[in-house]
Short mmCIF file of C-alpha atoms and ligand atoms in Angstrom, two decimals:
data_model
loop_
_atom_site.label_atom_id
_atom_site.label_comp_id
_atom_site.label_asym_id
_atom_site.label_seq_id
_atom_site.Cartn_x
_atom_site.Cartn_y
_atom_site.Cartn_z
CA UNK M 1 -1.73 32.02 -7.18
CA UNK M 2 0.48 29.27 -5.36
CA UNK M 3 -1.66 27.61 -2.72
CA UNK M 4 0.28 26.59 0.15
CA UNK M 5 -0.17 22.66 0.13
CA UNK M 6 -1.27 20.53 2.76
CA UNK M 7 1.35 18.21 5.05
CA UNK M 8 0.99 15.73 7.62
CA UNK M 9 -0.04 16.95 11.24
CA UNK M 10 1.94 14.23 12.96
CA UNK M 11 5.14 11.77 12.55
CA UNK M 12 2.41 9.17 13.42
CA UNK M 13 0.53 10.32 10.82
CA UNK M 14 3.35 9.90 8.17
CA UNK M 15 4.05 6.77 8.78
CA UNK M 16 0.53 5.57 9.36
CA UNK M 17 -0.44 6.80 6.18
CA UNK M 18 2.04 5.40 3.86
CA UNK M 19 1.71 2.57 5.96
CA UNK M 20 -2.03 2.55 4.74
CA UNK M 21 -0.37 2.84 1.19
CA UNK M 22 1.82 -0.02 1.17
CA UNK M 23 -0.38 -2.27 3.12
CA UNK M 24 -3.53 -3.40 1.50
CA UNK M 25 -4.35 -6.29 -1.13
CA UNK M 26 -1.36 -7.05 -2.24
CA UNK M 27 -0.35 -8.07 1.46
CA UNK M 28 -3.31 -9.99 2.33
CA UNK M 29 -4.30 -11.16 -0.79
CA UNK M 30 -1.69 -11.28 -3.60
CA UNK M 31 1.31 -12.07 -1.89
CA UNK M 32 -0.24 -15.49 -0.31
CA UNK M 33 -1.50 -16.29 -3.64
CA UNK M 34 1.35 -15.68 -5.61
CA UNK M 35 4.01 -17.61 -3.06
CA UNK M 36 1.12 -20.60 -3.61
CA UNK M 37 1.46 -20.62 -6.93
CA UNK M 38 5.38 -19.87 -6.96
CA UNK M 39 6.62 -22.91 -4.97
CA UNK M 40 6.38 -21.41 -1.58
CA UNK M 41 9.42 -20.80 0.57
CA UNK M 42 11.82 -20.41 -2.15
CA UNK M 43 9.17 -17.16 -3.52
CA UNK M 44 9.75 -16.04 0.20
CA UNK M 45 13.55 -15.69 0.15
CA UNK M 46 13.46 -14.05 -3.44
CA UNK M 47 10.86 -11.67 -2.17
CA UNK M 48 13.02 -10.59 0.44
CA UNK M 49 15.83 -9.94 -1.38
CA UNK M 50 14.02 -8.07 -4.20
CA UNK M 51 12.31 -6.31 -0.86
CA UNK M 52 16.09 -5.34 0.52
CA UNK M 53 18.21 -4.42 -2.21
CA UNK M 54 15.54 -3.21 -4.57
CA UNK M 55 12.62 -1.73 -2.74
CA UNK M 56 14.31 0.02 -0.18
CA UNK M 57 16.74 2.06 -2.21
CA UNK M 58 14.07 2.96 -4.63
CA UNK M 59 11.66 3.81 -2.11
CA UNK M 60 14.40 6.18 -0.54
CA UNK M 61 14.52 7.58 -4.44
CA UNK M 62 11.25 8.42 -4.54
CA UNK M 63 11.18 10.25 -0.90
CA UNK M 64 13.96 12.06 -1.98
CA UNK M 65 12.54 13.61 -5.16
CA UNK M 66 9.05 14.37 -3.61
CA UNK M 67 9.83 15.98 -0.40
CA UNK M 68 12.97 17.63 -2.04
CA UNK M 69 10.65 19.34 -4.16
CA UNK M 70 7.06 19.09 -2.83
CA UNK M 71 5.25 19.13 -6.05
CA UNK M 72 3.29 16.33 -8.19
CA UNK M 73 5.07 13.92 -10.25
CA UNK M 74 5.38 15.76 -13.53
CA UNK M 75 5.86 19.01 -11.55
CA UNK M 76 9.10 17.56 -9.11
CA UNK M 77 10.44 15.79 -12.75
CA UNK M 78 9.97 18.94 -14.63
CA UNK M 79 12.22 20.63 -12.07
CA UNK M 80 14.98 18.25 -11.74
CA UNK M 81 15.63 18.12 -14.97
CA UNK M 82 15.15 19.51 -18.69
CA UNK M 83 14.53 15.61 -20.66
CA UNK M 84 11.35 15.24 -22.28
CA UNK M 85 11.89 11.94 -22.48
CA UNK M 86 11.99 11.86 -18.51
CA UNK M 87 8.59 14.12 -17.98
CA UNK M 88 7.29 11.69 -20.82
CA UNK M 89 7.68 9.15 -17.72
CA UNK M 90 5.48 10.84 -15.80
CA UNK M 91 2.54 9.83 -18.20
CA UNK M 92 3.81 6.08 -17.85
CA UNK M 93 2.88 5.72 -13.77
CA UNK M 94 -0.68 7.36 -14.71
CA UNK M 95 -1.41 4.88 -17.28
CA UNK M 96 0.40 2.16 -14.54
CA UNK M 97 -1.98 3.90 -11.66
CA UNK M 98 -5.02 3.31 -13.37
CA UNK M 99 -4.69 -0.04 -14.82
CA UNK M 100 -3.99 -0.96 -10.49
CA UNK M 101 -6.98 0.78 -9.78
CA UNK M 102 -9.04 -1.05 -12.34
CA UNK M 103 -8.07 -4.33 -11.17
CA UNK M 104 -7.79 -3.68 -7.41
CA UNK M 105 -11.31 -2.32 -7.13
CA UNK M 106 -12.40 -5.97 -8.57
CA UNK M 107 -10.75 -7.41 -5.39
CA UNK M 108 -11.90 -4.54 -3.26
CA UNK M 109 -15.04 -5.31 -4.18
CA UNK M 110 -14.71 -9.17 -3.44
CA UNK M 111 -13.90 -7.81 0.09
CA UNK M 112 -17.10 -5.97 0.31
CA UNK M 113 -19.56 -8.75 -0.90
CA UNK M 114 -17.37 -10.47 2.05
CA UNK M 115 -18.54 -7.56 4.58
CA UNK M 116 -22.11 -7.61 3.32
CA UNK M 117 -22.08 -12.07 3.45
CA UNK M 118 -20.82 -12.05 6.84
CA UNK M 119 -22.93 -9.37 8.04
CA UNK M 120 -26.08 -11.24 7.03
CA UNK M 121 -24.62 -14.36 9.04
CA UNK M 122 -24.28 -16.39 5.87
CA UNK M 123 -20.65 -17.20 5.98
CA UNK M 124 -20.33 -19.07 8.58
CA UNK M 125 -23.94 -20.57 8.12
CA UNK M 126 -22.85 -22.97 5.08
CA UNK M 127 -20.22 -25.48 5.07
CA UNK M 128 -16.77 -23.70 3.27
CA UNK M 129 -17.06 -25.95 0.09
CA UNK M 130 -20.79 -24.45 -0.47
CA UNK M 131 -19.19 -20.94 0.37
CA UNK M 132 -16.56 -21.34 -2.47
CA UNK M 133 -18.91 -22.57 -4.86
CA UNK M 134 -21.42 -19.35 -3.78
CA UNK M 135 -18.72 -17.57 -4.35
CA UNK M 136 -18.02 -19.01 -7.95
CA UNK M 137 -21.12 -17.84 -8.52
CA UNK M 138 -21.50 -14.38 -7.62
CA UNK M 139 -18.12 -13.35 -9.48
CA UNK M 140 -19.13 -15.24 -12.39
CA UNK M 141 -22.52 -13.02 -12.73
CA UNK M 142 -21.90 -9.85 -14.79
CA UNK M 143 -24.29 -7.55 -12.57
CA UNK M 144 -23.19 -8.59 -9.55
CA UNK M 145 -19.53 -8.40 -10.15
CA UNK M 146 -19.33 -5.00 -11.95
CA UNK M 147 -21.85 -3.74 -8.99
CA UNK M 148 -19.07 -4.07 -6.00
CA UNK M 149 -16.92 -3.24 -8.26
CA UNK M 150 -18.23 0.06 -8.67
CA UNK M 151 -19.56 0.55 -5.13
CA UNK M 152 -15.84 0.19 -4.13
CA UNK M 153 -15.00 3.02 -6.65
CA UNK M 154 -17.70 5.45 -5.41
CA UNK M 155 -16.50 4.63 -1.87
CA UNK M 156 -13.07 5.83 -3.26
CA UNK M 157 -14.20 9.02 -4.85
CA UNK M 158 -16.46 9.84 -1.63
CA UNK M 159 -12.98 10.29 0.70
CA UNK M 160 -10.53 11.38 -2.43
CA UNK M 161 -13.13 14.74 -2.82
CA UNK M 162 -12.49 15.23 0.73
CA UNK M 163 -8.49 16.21 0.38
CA UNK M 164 -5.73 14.74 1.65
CA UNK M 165 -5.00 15.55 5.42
CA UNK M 166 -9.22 15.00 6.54
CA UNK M 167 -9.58 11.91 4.87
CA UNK M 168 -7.18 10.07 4.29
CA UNK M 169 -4.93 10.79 7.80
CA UNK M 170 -7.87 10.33 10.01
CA UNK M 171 -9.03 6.90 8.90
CA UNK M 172 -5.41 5.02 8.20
CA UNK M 173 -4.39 6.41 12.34
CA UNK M 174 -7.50 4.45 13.98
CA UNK M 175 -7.67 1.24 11.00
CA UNK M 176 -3.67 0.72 10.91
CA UNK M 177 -3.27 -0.62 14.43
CA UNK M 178 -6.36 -2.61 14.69
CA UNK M 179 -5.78 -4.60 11.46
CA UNK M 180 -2.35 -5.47 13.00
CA UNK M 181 -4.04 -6.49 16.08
CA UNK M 182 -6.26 -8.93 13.95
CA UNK M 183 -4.13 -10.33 11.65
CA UNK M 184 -2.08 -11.73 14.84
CA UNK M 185 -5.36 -13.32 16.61
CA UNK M 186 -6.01 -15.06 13.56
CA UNK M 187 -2.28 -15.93 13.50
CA UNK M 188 -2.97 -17.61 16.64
CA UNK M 189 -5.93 -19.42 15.13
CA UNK M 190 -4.07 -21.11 12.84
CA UNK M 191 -1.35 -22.65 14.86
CA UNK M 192 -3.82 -24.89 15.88
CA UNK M 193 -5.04 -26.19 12.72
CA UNK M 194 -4.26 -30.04 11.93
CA UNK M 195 -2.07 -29.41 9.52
CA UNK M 196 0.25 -26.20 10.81
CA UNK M 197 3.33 -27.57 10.47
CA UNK M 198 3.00 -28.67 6.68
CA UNK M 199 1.97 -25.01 6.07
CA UNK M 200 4.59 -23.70 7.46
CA UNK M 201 6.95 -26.04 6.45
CA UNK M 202 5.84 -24.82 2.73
CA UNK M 203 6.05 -20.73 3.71
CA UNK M 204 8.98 -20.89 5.26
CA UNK M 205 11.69 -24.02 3.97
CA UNK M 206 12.69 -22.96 0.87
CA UNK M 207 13.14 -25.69 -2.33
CA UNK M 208 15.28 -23.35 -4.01
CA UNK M 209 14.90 -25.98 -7.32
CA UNK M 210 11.74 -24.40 -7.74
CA UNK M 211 13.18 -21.38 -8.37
CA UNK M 212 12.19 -20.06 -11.83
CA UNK M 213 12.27 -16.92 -14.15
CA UNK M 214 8.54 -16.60 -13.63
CA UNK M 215 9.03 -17.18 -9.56
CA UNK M 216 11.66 -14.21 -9.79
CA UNK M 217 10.05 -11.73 -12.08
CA UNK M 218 6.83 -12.45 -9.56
CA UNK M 219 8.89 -11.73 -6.50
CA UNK M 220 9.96 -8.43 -7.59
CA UNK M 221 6.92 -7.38 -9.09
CA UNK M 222 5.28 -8.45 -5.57
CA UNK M 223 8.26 -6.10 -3.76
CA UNK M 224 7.10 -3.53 -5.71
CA UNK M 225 3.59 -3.69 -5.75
CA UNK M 226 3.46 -4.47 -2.35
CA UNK M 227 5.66 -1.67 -1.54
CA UNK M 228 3.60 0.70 -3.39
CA UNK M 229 6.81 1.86 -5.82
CA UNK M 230 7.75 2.11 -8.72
CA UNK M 231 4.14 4.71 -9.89
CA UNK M 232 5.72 7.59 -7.92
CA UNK M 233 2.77 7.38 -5.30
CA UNK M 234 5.08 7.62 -2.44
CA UNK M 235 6.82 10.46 -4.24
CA UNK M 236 3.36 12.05 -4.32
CA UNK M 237 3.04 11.12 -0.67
CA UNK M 238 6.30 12.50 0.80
CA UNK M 239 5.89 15.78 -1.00
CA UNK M 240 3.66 15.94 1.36
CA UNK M 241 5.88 15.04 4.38
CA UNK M 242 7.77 17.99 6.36
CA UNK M 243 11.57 18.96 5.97
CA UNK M 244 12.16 17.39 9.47
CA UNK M 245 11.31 13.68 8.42
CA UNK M 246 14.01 11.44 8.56
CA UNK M 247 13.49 9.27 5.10
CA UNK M 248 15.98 6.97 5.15
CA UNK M 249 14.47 5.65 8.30
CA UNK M 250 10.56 6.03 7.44
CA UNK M 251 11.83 4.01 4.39
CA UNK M 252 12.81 1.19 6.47
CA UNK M 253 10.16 1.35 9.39
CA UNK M 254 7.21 0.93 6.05
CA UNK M 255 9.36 -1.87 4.28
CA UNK M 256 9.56 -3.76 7.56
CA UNK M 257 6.00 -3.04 8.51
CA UNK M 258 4.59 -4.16 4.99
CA UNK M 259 6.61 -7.12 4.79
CA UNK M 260 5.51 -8.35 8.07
CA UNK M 261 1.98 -8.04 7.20
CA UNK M 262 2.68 -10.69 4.36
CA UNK M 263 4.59 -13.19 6.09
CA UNK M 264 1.53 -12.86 9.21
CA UNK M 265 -1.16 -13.29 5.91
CA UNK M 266 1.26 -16.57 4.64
CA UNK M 267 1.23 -17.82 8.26
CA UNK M 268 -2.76 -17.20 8.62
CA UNK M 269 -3.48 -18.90 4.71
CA UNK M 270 -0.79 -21.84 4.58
CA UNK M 271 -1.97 -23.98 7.24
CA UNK M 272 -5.76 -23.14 6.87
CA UNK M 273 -5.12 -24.14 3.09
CA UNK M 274 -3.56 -27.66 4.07
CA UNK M 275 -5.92 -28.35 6.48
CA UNK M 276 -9.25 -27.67 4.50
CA UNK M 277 -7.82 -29.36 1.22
CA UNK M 278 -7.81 -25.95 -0.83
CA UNK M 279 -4.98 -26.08 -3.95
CA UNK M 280 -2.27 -23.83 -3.11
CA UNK M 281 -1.75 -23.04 -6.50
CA UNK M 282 -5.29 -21.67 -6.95
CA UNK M 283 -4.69 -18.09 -8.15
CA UNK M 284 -6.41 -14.99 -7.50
CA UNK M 285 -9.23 -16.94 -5.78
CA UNK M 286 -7.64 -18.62 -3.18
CA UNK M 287 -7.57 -16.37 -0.39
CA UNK M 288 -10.98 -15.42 -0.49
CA UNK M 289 -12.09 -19.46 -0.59
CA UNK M 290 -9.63 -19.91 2.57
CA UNK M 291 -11.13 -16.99 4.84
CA UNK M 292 -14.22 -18.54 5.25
CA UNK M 293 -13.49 -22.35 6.18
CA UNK M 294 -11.06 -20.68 8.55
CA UNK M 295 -13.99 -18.45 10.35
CA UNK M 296 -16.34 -21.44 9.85
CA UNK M 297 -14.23 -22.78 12.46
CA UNK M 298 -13.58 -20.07 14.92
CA UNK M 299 -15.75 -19.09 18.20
CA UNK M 300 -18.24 -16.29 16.71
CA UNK M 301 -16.87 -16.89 13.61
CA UNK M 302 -19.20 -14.09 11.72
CA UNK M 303 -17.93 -11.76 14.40
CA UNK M 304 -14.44 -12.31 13.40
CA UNK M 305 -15.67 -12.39 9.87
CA UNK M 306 -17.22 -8.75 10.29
CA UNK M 307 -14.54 -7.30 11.49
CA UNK M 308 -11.72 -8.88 9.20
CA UNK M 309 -14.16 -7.64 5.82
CA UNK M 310 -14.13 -4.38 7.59
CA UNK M 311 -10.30 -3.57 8.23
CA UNK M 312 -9.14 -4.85 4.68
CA UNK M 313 -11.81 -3.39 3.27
CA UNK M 314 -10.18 -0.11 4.76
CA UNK M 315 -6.92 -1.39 4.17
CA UNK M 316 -8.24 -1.27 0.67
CA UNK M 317 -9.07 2.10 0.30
CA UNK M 318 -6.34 3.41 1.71
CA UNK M 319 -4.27 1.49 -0.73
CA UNK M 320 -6.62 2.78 -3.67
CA UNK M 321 -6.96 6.49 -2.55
CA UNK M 322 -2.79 6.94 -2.79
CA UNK M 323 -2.69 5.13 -6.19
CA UNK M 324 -6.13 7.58 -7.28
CA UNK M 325 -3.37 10.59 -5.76
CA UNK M 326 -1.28 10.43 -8.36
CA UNK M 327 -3.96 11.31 -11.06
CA UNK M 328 -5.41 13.75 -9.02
CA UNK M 329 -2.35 15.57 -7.99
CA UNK M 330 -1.47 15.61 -11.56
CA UNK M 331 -5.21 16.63 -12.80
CA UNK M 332 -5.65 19.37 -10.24
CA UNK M 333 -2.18 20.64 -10.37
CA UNK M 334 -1.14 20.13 -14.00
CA UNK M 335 -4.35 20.71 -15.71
CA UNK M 336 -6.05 22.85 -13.45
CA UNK M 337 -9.36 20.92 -12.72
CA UNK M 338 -11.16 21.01 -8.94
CA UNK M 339 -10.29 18.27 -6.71
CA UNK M 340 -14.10 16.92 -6.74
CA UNK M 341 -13.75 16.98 -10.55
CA UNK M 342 -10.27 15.27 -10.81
CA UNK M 343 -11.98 12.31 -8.32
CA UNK M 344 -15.02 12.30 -10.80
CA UNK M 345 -12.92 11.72 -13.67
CA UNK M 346 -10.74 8.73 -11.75
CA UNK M 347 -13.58 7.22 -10.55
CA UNK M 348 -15.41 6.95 -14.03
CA UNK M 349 -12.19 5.66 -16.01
CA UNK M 350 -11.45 2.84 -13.27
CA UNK M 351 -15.18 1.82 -13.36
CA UNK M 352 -14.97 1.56 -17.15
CA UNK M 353 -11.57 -0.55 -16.79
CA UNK M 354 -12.36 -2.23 -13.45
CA UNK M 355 -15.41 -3.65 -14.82
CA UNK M 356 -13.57 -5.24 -17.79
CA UNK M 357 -11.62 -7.14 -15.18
CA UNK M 358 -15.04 -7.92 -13.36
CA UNK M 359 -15.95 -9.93 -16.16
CA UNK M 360 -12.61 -11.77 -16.63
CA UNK M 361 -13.83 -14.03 -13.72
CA UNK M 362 -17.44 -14.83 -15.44
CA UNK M 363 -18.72 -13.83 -19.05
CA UNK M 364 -15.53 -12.60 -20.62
CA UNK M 365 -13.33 -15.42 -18.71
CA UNK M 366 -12.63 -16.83 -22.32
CA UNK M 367 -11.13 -13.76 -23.44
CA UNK M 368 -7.11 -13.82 -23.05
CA UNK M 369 -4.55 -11.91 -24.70
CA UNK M 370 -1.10 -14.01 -24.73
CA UNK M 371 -2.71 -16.59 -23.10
CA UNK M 372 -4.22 -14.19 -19.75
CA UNK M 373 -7.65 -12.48 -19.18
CA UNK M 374 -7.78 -8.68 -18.85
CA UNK M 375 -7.40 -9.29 -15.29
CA UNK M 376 -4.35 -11.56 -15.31
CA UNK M 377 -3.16 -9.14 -18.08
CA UNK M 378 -3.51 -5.85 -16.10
CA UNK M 379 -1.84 -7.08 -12.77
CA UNK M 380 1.39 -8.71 -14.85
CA UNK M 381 1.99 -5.67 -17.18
CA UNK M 382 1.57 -3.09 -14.23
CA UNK M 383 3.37 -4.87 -11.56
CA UNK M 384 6.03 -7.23 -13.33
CA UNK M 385 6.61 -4.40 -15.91
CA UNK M 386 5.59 -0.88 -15.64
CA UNK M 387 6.79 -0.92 -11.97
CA UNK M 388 9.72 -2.09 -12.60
CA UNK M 389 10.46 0.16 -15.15
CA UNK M 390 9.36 3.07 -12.97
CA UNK M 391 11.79 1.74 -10.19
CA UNK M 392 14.60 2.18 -12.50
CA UNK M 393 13.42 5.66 -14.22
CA UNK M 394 13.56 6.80 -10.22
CA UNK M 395 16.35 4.76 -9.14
CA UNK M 396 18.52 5.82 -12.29
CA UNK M 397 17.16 9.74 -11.96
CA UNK M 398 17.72 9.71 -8.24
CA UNK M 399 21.23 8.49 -8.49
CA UNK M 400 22.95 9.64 -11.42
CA UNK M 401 20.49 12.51 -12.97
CA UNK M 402 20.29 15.12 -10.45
CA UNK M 403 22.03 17.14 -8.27
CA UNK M 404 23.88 14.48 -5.79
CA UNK M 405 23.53 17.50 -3.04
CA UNK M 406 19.80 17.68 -3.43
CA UNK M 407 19.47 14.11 -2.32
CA UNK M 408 22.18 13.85 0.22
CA UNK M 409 20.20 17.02 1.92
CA UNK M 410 17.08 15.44 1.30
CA UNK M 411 18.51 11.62 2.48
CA UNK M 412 20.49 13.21 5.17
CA UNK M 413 18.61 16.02 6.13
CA UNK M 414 21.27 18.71 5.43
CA UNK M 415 24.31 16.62 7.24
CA UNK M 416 22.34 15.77 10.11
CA UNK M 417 21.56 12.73 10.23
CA UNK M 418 22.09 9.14 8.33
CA UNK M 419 26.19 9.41 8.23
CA UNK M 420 26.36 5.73 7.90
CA UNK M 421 23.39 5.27 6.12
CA UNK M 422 23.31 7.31 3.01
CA UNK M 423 26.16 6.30 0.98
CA UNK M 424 25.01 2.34 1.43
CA UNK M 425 21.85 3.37 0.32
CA UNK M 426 23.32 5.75 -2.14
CA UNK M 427 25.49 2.83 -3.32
CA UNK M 428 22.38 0.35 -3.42
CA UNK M 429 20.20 3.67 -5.79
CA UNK M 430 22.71 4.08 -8.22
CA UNK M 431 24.24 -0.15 -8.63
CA UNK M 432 22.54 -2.55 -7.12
CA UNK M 433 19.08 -1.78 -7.80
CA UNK M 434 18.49 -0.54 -11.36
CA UNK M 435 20.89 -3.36 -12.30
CA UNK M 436 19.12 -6.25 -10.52
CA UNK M 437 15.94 -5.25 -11.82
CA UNK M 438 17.75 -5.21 -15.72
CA UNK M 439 19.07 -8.86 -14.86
CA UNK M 440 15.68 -9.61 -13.68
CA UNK M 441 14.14 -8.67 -17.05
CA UNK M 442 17.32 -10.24 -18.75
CA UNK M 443 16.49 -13.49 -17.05
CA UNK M 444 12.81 -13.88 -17.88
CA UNK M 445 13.49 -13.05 -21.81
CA UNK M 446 15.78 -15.75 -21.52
CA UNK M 447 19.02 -13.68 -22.79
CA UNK M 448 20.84 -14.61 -19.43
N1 LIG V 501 0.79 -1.53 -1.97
C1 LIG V 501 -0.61 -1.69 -2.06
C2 LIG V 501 -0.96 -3.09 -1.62
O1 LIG V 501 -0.12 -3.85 -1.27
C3 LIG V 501 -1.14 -1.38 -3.45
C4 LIG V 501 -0.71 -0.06 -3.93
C5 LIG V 501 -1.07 1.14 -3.41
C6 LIG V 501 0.17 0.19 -5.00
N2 LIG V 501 -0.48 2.14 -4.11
C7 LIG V 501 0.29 1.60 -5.09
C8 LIG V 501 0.85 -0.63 -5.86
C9 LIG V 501 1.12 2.15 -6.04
C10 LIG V 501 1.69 -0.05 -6.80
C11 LIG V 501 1.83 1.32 -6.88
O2 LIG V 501 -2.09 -3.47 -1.59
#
């Protein structure tokens, strides 16, 4: 009865993939967004610490439970240990996994209408304030907004009924690199706008009076979303990952990688947004009304334009296919359904959800619960809170619950490697992080 389950061909392919995980949206998208809205340099240096002494450990928590036992979420919980309150958990990052989908495929789909725009030449065509306001308008009409919406999610379900290794591993070895490669031409680009050094100047001086309970809460939610934790999607991914890997360092090799995809996005967006007037507080909009003023003004702009729609489009769905994993591993494994049916299912709940937050940015744009629409609402309870949350349930499991020889074998590799390593890491698991993240929550209710 036990099917032998799939794992990673290569070390490159590790890597690459969870790369593909972490790296998406929230890089390119949410994290310039949110350090616009957040005061800038002083969201930056938060970030990074929430990045350090949070994400890390807990990423090295969730490596440790999923390749120590190669099994799904409620699988590798149920054999660590006996709580039902802790497999209850389990139910917590599907709930968490599907409210990201819901929202991300709105953004996803942005990315495609992008695609499709530049493809047909009109991006570059029509001044950027036209662009922003053509862009008002398509997100603002019902049809058109649930429609890439949903195209996104079909794209989704078309790779997840494929399995894991054929998929996923192919397209995240080929996409990974070249996105890089782009993000640092465009880089380029922007040092010589007019107004480079007031955007960097904002990214990277810090006013540390602007710091805030919202700006910190924000940070760490970014670390975490960012960092794909917190949902137990890289536990789902390393159970997947051979005996030989050394997680410790994988750990840091993604965090760096991730974070410097967000610091190249902040360098690409802040002086594009000073020098074409946009508000830097804008929201969710703002880097999609940036991207096209700054191709507007590029050699073969649409070119550029194609092929930037393209890789975060990809960079998309490899973010979306590991959140969809978790649901699937636990459908197919848990309850026994066929892969193709598991996608089905994921697929049809996110395009009910997702749609909802379509509409947040048109028809239903009125509609807010404590004072957000059901798109604000989704991203600040999933990443601010249920991640969060889920980083401590892992952190706290990881350090104190279990066996500490099951994850010094799995952090160390049996004794091999790590010496130095493990017990600052173990140190930052079991302390630092599930305590900074209870300050953090302290903080923002106001009791500290
Ligand atoms: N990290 C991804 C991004 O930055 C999003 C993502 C993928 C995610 N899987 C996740 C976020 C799991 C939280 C949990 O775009």
């Amino acid at each position: 009865m036990k099917e032998k389950r799939a794992q990673f061909a290569t070390r490159f392919g590790v890597i690459a993939t969870t790369v593909g995980s972490a790296v998406g949206l929230g890089n390119i998208w949410g994290f310039p967004y949110k350090c616009g809205a957040n005061g800038g340099g002083a969201f930056l240096v938060v970030y990074i610490i929430c990045v350090a002494v949070i994400g890390i450990p807990v990423m090295c928590a969730e490596f440790a439970i999923g390749r120590g036992t190669h099994k799904n979420v409620r699988g590798a919980l149920r054999q660590l240990h006996s709580s039902r309150l802790i497999h209850a958990f389990s139910y917590i990052g599907i709930l968490a996994s599907i409210l990201i989908l819901s929202f991300y495929a709105v953004v996803a789909g942005w990315t495609l209408e992008y695609l499709v725009e530049a493809l047909a030449g009109q991006m570059t065509a029509s001044p950027a304030a036209d662009f922003s306001s053509h862009f008002g308008d398509t997100i603002a009409s019902p049809l058109r907004a649930i429609g890439w919406t949903a195209l996104f999610l079909v794209c989704n379900y078309f790779i997840l009924r494929r399995g894991v290794k054929k998929g996923v591993e192919r397209m995240s070895n080929i996409m990974m690199p070249i996105l890089f490669f782009i993000l640092i031409v465009f880089c380029v680009h922007s040092f010589f706008l007019p107004e480079v050094t007031k955007g960097l100047t904002f990214l990277f001086h810090p006013d540390f009076t602007k710091i805030t309970p919202t700006v910190v809460l924000g940070a760490m939610g970014q670390a975490f979303f960012s960092l794909s934790l917190g949902l137990s999607c890289l536990l789902v991914y390393s159970s997947y990952f051979s005996d030989k890997e050394n997680l410790i360092r994988s750990a840091g090799v993604i965090t760096l990688l991730d974070t410097v995809v967000a610091v190249l996005a902040g360098v690409i967006i802040f002086p594009a947004v000073f020098s074409y007037g946009t508000n830097v507080a804008e929201g969710p909009k703002l880097v999609y009304e940036v991207f096209p003023a700054i191709f507007a003004s590029m050699s073969i702009g649409w070119l550029w334009a194609v092929l930037f729609f393209l890789l975060l489009f990809f960079a998309a769905l490899t973010s979306t296919i590991s959140m969809s994993e978790i649901s699937i591993a636990f459908l197919t494994e848990e309850w026994g359904l066929s892969r193709k049916r598991a996608s089905f299912v994921n697929m049809v709940v996110a395009i009910a959800l997702g749609s909802l937050c379509a509409l947040s940015f048109g028809v239903l744009s009125d509609f807010t619960i404590f004072g957000k629409t059901i798109f604000e609402l989704f991203e600040y309870v999933a990443s601010n809170i249920l991640l969060p949350l889920g980083g401590i349930a892992f952190a706290v499991l990881a350090g104190w619950g279990i066996d500490r020889r099951f994850v010094r074998d799995q952090l160390t590799n049996g004794g091999s490697t790590n010496k130095w390593l493990y017990p600052i890491v173990l140190f930052l698991m079991r302390f630092i992080a599930p305590v900074a993240i209870l300050l953090v929550f302290l903080y923002v209710l106001g009791i500290l």
